[in-house]
CSV table of C-alpha atoms and ligand atoms in Angstrom, one decimal:
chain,number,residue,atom,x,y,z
A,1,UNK,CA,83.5,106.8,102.2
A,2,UNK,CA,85.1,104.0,104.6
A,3,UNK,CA,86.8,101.5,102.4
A,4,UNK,CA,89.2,100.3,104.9
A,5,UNK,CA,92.4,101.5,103.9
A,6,UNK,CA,94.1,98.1,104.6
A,7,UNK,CA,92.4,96.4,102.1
A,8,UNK,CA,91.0,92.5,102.5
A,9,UNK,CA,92.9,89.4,103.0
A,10,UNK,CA,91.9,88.3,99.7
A,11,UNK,CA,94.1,91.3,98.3
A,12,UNK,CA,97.6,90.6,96.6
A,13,UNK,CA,99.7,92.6,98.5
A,14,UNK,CA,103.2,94.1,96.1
A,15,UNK,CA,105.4,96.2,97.5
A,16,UNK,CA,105.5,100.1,95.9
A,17,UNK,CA,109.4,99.4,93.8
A,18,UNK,CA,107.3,96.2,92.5
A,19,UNK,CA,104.6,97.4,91.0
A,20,UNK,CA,106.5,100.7,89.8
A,21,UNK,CA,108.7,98.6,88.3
A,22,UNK,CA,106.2,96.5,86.4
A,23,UNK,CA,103.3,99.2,85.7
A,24,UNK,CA,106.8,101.1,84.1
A,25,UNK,CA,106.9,98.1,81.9
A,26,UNK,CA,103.7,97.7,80.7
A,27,UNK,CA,103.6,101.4,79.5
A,28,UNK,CA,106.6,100.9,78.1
A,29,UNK,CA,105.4,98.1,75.9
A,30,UNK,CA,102.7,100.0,75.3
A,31,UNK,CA,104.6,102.6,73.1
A,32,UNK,CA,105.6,105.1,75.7
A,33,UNK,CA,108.7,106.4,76.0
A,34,UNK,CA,110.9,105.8,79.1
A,35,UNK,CA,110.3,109.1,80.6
A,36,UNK,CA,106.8,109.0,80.1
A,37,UNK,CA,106.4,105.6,81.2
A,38,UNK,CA,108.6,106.4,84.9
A,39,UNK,CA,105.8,109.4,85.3
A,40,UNK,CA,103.0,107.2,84.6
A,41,UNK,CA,104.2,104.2,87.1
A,42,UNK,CA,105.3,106.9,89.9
A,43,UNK,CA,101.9,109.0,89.6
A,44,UNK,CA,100.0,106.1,89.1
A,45,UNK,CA,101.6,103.6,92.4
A,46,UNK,CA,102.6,107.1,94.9
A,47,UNK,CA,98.5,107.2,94.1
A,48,UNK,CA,98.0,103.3,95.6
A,49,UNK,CA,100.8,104.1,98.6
A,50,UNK,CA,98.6,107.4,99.8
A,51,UNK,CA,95.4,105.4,100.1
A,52,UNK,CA,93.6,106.9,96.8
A,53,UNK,CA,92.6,103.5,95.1
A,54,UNK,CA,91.0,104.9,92.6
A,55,UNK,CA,93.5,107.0,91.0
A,56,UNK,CA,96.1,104.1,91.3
A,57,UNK,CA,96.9,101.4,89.3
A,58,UNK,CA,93.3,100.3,88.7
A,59,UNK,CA,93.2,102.7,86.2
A,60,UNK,CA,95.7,100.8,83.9
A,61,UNK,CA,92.8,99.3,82.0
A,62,UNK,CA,91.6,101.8,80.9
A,63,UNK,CA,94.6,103.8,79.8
A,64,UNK,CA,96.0,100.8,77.8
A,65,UNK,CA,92.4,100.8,76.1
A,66,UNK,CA,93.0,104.2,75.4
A,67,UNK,CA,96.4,104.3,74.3
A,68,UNK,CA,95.4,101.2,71.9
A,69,UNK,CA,92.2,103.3,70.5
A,70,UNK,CA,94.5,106.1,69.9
A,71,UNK,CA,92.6,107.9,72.2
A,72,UNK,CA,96.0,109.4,74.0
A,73,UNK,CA,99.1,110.7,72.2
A,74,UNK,CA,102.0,109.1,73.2
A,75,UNK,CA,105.5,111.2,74.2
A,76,UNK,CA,103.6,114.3,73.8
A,77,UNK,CA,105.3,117.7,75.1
A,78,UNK,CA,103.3,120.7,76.2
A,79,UNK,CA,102.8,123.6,73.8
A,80,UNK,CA,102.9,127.2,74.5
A,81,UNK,CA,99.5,129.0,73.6
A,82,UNK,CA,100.1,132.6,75.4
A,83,UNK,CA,102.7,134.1,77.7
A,84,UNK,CA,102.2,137.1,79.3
A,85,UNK,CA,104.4,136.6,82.2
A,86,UNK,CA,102.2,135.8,84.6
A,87,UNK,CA,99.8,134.6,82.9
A,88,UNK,CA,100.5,131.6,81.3
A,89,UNK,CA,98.1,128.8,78.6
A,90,UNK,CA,99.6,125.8,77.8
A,91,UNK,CA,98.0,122.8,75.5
A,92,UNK,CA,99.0,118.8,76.2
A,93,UNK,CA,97.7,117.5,73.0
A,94,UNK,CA,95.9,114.9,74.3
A,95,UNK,CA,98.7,113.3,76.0
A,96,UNK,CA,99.4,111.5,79.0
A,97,UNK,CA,98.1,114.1,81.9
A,98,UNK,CA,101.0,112.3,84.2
A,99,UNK,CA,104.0,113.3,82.1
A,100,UNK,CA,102.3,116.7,80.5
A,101,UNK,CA,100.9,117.5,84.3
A,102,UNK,CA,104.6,117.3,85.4
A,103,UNK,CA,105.9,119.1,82.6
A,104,UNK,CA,103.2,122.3,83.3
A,105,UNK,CA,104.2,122.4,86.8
A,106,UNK,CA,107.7,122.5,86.1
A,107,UNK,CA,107.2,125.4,84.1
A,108,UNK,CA,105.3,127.3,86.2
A,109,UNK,CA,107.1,126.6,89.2
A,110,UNK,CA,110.0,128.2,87.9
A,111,UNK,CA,107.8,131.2,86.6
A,112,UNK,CA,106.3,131.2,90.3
A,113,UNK,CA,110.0,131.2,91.8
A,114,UNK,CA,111.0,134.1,89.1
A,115,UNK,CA,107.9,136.6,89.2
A,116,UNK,CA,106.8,135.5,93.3
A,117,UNK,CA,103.4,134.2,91.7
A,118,UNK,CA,102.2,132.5,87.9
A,119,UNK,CA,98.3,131.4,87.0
A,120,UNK,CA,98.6,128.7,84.7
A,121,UNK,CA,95.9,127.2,82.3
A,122,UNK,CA,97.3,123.5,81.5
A,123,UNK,CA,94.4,122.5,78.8
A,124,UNK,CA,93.5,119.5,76.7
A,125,UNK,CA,95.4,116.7,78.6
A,126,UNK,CA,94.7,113.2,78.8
A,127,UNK,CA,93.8,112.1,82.5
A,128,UNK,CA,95.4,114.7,85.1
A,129,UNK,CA,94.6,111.6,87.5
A,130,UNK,CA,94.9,112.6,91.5
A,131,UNK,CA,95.6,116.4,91.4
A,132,UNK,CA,97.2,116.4,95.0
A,133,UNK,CA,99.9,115.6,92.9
A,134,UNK,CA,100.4,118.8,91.4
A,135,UNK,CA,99.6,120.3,94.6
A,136,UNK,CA,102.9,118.3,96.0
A,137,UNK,CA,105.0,119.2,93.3
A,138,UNK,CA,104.4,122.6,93.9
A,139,UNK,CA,104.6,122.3,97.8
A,140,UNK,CA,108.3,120.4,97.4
A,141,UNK,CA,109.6,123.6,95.7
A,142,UNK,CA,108.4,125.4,98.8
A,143,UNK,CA,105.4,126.7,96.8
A,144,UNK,CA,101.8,127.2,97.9
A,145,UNK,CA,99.4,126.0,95.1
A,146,UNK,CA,95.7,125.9,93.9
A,147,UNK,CA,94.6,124.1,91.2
A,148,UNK,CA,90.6,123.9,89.4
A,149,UNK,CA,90.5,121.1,87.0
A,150,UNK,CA,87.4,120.2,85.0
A,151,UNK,CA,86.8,116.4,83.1
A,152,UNK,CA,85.6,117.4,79.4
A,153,UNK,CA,84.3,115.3,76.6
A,154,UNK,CA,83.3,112.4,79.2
A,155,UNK,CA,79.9,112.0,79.9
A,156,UNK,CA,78.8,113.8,82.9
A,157,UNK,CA,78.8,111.8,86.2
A,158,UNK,CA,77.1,114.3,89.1
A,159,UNK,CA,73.9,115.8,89.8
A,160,UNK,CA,73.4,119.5,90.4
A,161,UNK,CA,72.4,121.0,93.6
A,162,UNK,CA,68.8,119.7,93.4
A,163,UNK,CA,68.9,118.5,90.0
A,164,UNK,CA,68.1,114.5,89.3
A,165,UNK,CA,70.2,113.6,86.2
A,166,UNK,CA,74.5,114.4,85.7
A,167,UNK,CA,75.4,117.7,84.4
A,168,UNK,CA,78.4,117.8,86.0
A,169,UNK,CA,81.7,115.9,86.4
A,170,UNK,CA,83.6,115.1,89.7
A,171,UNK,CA,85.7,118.5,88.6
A,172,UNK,CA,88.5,118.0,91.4
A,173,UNK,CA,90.1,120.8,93.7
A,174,UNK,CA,93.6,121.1,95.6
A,175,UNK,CA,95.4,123.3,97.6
A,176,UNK,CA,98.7,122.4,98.5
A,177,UNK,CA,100.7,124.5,101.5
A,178,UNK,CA,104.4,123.9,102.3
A,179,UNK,CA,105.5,123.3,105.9
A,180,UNK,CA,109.4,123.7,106.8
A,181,UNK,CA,109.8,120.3,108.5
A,182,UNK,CA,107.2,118.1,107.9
A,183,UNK,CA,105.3,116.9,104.6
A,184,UNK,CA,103.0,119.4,103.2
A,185,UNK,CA,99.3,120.1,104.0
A,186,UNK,CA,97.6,118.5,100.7
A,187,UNK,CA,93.9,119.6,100.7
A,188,UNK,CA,92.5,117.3,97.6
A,189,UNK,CA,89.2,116.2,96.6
A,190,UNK,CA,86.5,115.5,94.0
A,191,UNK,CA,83.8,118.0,94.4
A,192,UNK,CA,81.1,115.2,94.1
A,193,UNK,CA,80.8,113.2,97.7
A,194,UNK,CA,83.9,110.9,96.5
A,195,UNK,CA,85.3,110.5,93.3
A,196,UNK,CA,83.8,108.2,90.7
A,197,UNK,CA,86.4,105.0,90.7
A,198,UNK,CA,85.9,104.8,94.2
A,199,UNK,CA,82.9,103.6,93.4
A,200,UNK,CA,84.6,101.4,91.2
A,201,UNK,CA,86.6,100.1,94.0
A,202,UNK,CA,83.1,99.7,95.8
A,203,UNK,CA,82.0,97.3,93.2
A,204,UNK,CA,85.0,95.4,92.8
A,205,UNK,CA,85.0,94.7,96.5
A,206,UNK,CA,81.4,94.3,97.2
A,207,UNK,CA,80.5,97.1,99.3
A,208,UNK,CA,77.3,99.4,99.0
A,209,UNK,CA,77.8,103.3,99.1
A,210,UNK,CA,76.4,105.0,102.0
A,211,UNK,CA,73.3,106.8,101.8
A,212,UNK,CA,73.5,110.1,100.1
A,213,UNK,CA,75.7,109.4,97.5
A,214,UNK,CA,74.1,108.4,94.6
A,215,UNK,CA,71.3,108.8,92.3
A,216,UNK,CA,69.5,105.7,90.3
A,217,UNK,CA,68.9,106.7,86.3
A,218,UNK,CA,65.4,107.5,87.6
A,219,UNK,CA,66.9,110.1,90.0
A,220,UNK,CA,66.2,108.6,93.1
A,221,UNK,CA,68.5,107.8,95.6
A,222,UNK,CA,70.7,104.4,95.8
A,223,UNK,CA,73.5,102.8,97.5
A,224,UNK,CA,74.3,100.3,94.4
A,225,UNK,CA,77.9,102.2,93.2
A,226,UNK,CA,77.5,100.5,89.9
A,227,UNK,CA,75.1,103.2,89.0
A,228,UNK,CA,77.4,105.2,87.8
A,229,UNK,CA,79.0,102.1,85.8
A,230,UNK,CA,76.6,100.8,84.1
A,231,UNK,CA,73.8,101.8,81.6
A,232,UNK,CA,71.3,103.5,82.2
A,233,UNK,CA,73.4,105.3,84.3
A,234,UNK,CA,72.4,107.2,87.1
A,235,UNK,CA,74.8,110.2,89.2
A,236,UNK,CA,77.5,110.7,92.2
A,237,UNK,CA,75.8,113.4,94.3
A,238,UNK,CA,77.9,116.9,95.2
A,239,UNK,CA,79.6,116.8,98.3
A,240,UNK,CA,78.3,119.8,101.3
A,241,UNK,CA,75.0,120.7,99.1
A,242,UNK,CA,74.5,123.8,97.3
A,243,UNK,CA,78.3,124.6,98.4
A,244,UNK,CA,79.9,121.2,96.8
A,245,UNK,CA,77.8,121.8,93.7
A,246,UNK,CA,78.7,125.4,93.3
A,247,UNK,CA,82.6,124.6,93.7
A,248,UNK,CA,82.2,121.6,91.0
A,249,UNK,CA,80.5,124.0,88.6
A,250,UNK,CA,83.1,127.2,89.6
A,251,UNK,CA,85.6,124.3,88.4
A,252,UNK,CA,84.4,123.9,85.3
A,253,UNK,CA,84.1,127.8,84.9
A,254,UNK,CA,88.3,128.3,85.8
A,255,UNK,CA,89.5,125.1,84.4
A,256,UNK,CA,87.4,124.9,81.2
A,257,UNK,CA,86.5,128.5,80.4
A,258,UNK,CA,89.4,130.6,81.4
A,259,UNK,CA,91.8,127.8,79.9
A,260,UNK,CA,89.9,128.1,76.6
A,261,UNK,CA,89.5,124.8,76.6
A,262,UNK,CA,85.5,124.9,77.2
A,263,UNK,CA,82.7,124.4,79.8
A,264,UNK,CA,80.8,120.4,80.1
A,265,UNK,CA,77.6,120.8,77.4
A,266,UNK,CA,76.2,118.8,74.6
A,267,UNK,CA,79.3,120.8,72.1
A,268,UNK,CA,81.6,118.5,73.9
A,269,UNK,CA,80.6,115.6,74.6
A,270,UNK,CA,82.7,112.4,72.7
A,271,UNK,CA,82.1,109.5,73.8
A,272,UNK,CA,84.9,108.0,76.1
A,273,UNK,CA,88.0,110.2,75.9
A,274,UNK,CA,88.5,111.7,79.5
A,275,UNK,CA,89.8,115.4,78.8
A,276,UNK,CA,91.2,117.1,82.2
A,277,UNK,CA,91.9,120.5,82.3
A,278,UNK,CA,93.6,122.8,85.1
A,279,UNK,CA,93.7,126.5,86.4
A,280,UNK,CA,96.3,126.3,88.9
A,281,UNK,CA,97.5,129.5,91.0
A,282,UNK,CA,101.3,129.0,92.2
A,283,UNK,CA,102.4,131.3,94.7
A,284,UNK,CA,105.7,132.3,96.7
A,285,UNK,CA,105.1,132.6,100.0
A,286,UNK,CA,108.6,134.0,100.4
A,287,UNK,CA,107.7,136.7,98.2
A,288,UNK,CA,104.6,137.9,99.9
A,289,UNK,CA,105.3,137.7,104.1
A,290,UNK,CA,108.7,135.7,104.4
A,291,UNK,CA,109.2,132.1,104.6
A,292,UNK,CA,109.5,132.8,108.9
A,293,UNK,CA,106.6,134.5,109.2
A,294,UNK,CA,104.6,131.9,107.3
A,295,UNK,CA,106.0,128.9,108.5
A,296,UNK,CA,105.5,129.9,112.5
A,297,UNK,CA,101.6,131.0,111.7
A,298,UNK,CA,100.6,127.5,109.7
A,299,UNK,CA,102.1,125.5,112.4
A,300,UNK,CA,100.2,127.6,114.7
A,301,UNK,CA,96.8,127.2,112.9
A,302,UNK,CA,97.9,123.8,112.7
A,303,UNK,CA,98.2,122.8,115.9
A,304,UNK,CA,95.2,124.8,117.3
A,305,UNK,CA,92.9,123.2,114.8
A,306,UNK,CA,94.3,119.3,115.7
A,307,UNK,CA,93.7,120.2,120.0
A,308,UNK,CA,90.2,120.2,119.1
A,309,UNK,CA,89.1,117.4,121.6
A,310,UNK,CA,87.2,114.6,119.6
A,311,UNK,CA,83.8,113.7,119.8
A,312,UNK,CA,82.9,110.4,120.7
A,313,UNK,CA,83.5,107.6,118.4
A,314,UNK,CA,85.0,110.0,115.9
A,315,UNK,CA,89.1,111.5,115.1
A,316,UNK,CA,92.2,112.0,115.9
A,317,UNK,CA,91.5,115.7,114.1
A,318,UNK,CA,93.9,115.7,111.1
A,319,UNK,CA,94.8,118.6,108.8
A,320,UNK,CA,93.9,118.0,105.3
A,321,UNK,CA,96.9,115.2,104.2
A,322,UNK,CA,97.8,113.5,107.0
A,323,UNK,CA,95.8,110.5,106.6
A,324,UNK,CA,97.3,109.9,103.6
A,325,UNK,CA,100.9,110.6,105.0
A,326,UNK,CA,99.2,107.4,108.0
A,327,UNK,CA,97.8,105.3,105.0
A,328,UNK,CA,101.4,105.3,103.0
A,329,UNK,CA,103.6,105.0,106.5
A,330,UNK,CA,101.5,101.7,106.7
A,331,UNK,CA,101.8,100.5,103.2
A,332,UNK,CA,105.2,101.1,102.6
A,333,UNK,CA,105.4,98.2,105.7
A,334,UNK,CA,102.9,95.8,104.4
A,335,UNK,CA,102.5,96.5,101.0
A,336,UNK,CA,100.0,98.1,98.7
A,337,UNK,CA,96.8,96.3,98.8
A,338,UNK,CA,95.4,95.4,95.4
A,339,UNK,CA,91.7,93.9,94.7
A,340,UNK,CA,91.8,90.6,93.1
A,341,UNK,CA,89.4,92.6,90.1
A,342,UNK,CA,92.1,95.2,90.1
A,343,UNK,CA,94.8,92.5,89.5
A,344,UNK,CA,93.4,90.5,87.5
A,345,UNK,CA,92.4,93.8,85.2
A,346,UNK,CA,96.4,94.7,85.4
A,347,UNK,CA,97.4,91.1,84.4
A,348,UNK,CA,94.9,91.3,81.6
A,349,UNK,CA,96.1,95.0,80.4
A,350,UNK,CA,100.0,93.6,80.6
A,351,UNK,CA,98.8,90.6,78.2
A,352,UNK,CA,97.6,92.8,75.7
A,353,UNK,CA,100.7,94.6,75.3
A,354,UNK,CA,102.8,91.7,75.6
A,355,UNK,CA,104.3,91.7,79.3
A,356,UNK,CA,104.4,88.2,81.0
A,357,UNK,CA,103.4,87.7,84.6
A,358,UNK,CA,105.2,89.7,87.2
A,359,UNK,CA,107.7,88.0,88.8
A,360,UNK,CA,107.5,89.1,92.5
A,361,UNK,CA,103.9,87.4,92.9
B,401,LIG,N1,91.6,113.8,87.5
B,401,LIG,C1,90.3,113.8,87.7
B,401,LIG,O1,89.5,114.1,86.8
B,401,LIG,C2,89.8,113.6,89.1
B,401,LIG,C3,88.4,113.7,89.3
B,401,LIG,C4,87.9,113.5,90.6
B,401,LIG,C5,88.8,113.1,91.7
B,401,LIG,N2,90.1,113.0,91.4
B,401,LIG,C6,91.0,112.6,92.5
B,401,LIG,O2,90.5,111.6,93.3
B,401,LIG,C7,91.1,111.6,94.5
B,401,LIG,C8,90.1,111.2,95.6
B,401,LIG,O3,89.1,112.2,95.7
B,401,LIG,P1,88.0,112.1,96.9
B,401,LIG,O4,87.1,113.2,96.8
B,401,LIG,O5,87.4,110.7,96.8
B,401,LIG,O6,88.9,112.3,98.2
B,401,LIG,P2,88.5,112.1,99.7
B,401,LIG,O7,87.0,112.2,99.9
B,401,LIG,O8,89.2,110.9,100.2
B,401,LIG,O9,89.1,113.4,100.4
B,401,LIG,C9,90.4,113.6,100.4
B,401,LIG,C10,90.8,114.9,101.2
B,401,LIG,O10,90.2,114.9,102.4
B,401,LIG,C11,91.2,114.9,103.5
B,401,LIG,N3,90.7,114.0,104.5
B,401,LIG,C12,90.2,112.8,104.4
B,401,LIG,N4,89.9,112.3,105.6
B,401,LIG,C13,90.1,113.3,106.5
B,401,LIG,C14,89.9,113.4,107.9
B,401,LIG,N5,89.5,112.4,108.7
B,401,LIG,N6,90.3,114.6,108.5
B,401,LIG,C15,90.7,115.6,107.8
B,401,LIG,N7,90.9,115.5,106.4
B,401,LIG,C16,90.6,114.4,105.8
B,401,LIG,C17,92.4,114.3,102.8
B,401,LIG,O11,93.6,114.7,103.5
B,401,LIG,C18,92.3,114.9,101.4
B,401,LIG,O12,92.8,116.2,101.4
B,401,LIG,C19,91.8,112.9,94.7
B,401,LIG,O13,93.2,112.7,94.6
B,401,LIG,C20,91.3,113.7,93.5
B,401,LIG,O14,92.2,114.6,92.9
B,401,LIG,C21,90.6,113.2,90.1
């Protein structure tokens, strides 16, 4: 939906090294180590700089809530549950998905660099957060990646195809695809029409979601995105139909039931702890047709797809992550835009754990 990436003029405005620098803090003083903290402020701010709002720093509220509920386990490491070479479980204890998510991938991006290929089922970790991430991570190592994640334990959020009440979550999806020259094509969504904070964002800033988005509690369509806030809570709708719908629920197949982890039902269901789990496929590409043969044929798929003339009132045509590569160019010169609510949230979250007001605003 078309929250304008520049923000407002009522936004603070904080350059990405600044709010690194003081999101690092705050985890810090929230008990996390230093590691842990870095992962947390660079997933968390790269996020904010790539135009995804909601998986930025408006979700440190919440985590500090979290953290101070004991609800995430601080400084955790991942924990091997099978190898078989290729195949490969591992368990983040409830930790934070940012430093456990980074840990995972690189694990199996050495497995992927040693065997040409590695499926890997990350399960039980705190927050995975924006999954394009992973996808990057992958993508900078030269790897081509695909990763299922399901939410567990948080009440659902999205309606089925045709259904009137949430019995899914916004189970996100990424491919990530390396290019020799240029950043990496990062294809990287929730499967419902956006993902639930934006919607949060929405609220914050005033805006109404555009028709076709959400569901009331009574199952009939709204455009009020707090909805999905606040009791009795209504549902995001899938994004493309029947096809969004049945990638959401495939999701939740691959990333809950393959990783042992477990499917969205009644049996696990706790009320608020957000479980992520993720399937991800990491592949050479070296190893399957040569690095030359692959990088000439997705610059040429490329650059066919973007000579598409547009149609009135609507492009440039893009390849999935290039906006986001226009929306960080842009913030990186005037800052990343933060919603007074969002701020104000940080300032609040910083307080609790006992860091003052940053100096830089
Ligand atoms: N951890 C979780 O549980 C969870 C759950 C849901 C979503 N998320 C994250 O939320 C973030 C936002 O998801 P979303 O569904 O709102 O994203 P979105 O609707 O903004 O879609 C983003 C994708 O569409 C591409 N895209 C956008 N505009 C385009 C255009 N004009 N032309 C071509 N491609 C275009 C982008 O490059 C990107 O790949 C993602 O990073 C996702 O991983 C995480």
């Amino acid at each position: 939906m078309a929250l304008d990436p520049r923000g407002s003029a009522d936004d603070v405005r904080v350059s990405r090294e600044d709010l690194q620098g003081y999101v690092r803090e705050i985890f810090s003083a929230a008990g996390c180590g230093e590691r842990e903290a870095g992962l947390i402020a660079e997933h968390l701010v790269l996020a904010n700089l790539l135009g995804h709002d909601s998986h930025g720093v408006s979700l440190i509220k919440l985590y500090v809530r979290m953290v101070r509920e004991g609800k995430i386990n601080l400084d955790q490491r991942v924990s091997q549950v099978m190898d078989a070479g290729s195949l490969l479980t591992l368990d983040a204890s409830r930790g934070f998905g940012q430093a456990l998510g980074h840990e995972a991938m690189q694990i199996g991006i050495e497995r992927a660099r040693q065997q040409g290929s590695v499926i890997l089922a990350l399960r039980n970790s705190h927050h995975l957060a924006r999954i394009g991430h992973w996808a990057e991570m992958c993508a900078e190592a030269g790897l081509v990646s695909i990763h299922f994640v399901n939410v567990l334990h948080a009440v659902p959020t999205v309606a089925p195809y045709a259904g009137s009440d949430a019995r899914l979550n916004t189970n996100p999806f990424a491919i990530g695809v390396p290019r020799a020259d240029k950043p990496p094509m990062i294809l990287d969504f929730a499967t419902s029409r956006v993902a639930q904070g934006k919607m949060r964002i929405a609220m914050n800033r005033g805006v109404q979601a555009p028709e076709g988005y959400l569901l009331d509690a009574s199952g009939q369509p709204s455009v009020d995105p707090s909805v999905v806030y606040r009791s009795p809570l209504g549902a995001l709708l899938p994004f493309g139909e029947h096809k969004g719908a049945g990638l959401g629920f495939m999701c939740d197949m691959l990333a809950g039931a393959l990783s042992g982890a477990g499917t969205l039902h009644e049996g696990h269901m706790e009320q608020d702890v957000y479980i992520n789990n993720m399937l991800s496929i990491i592949i050479d590409p070296q190893r399957l047709g040569g690095m030359e043969n692959w990088c000439s044929e997705v610059e040429a798929g490329a650059a066919y797809v973007k000579a598409s003339p547009p149609r009135a009132g609507m492009g440039p045509v893009l390849v999935p992550g290039e906006l986001e590569q226009s929306v960080a160019q842009q913030r990186a010169l005037d800052g990343i835009p933060v919603d007074r609510e969002t701020w104000q949230s940080i300032l609040d979250a910083a307080q609790q754990v006992g860091v003052g007001l940053p100096s830089f605003v």
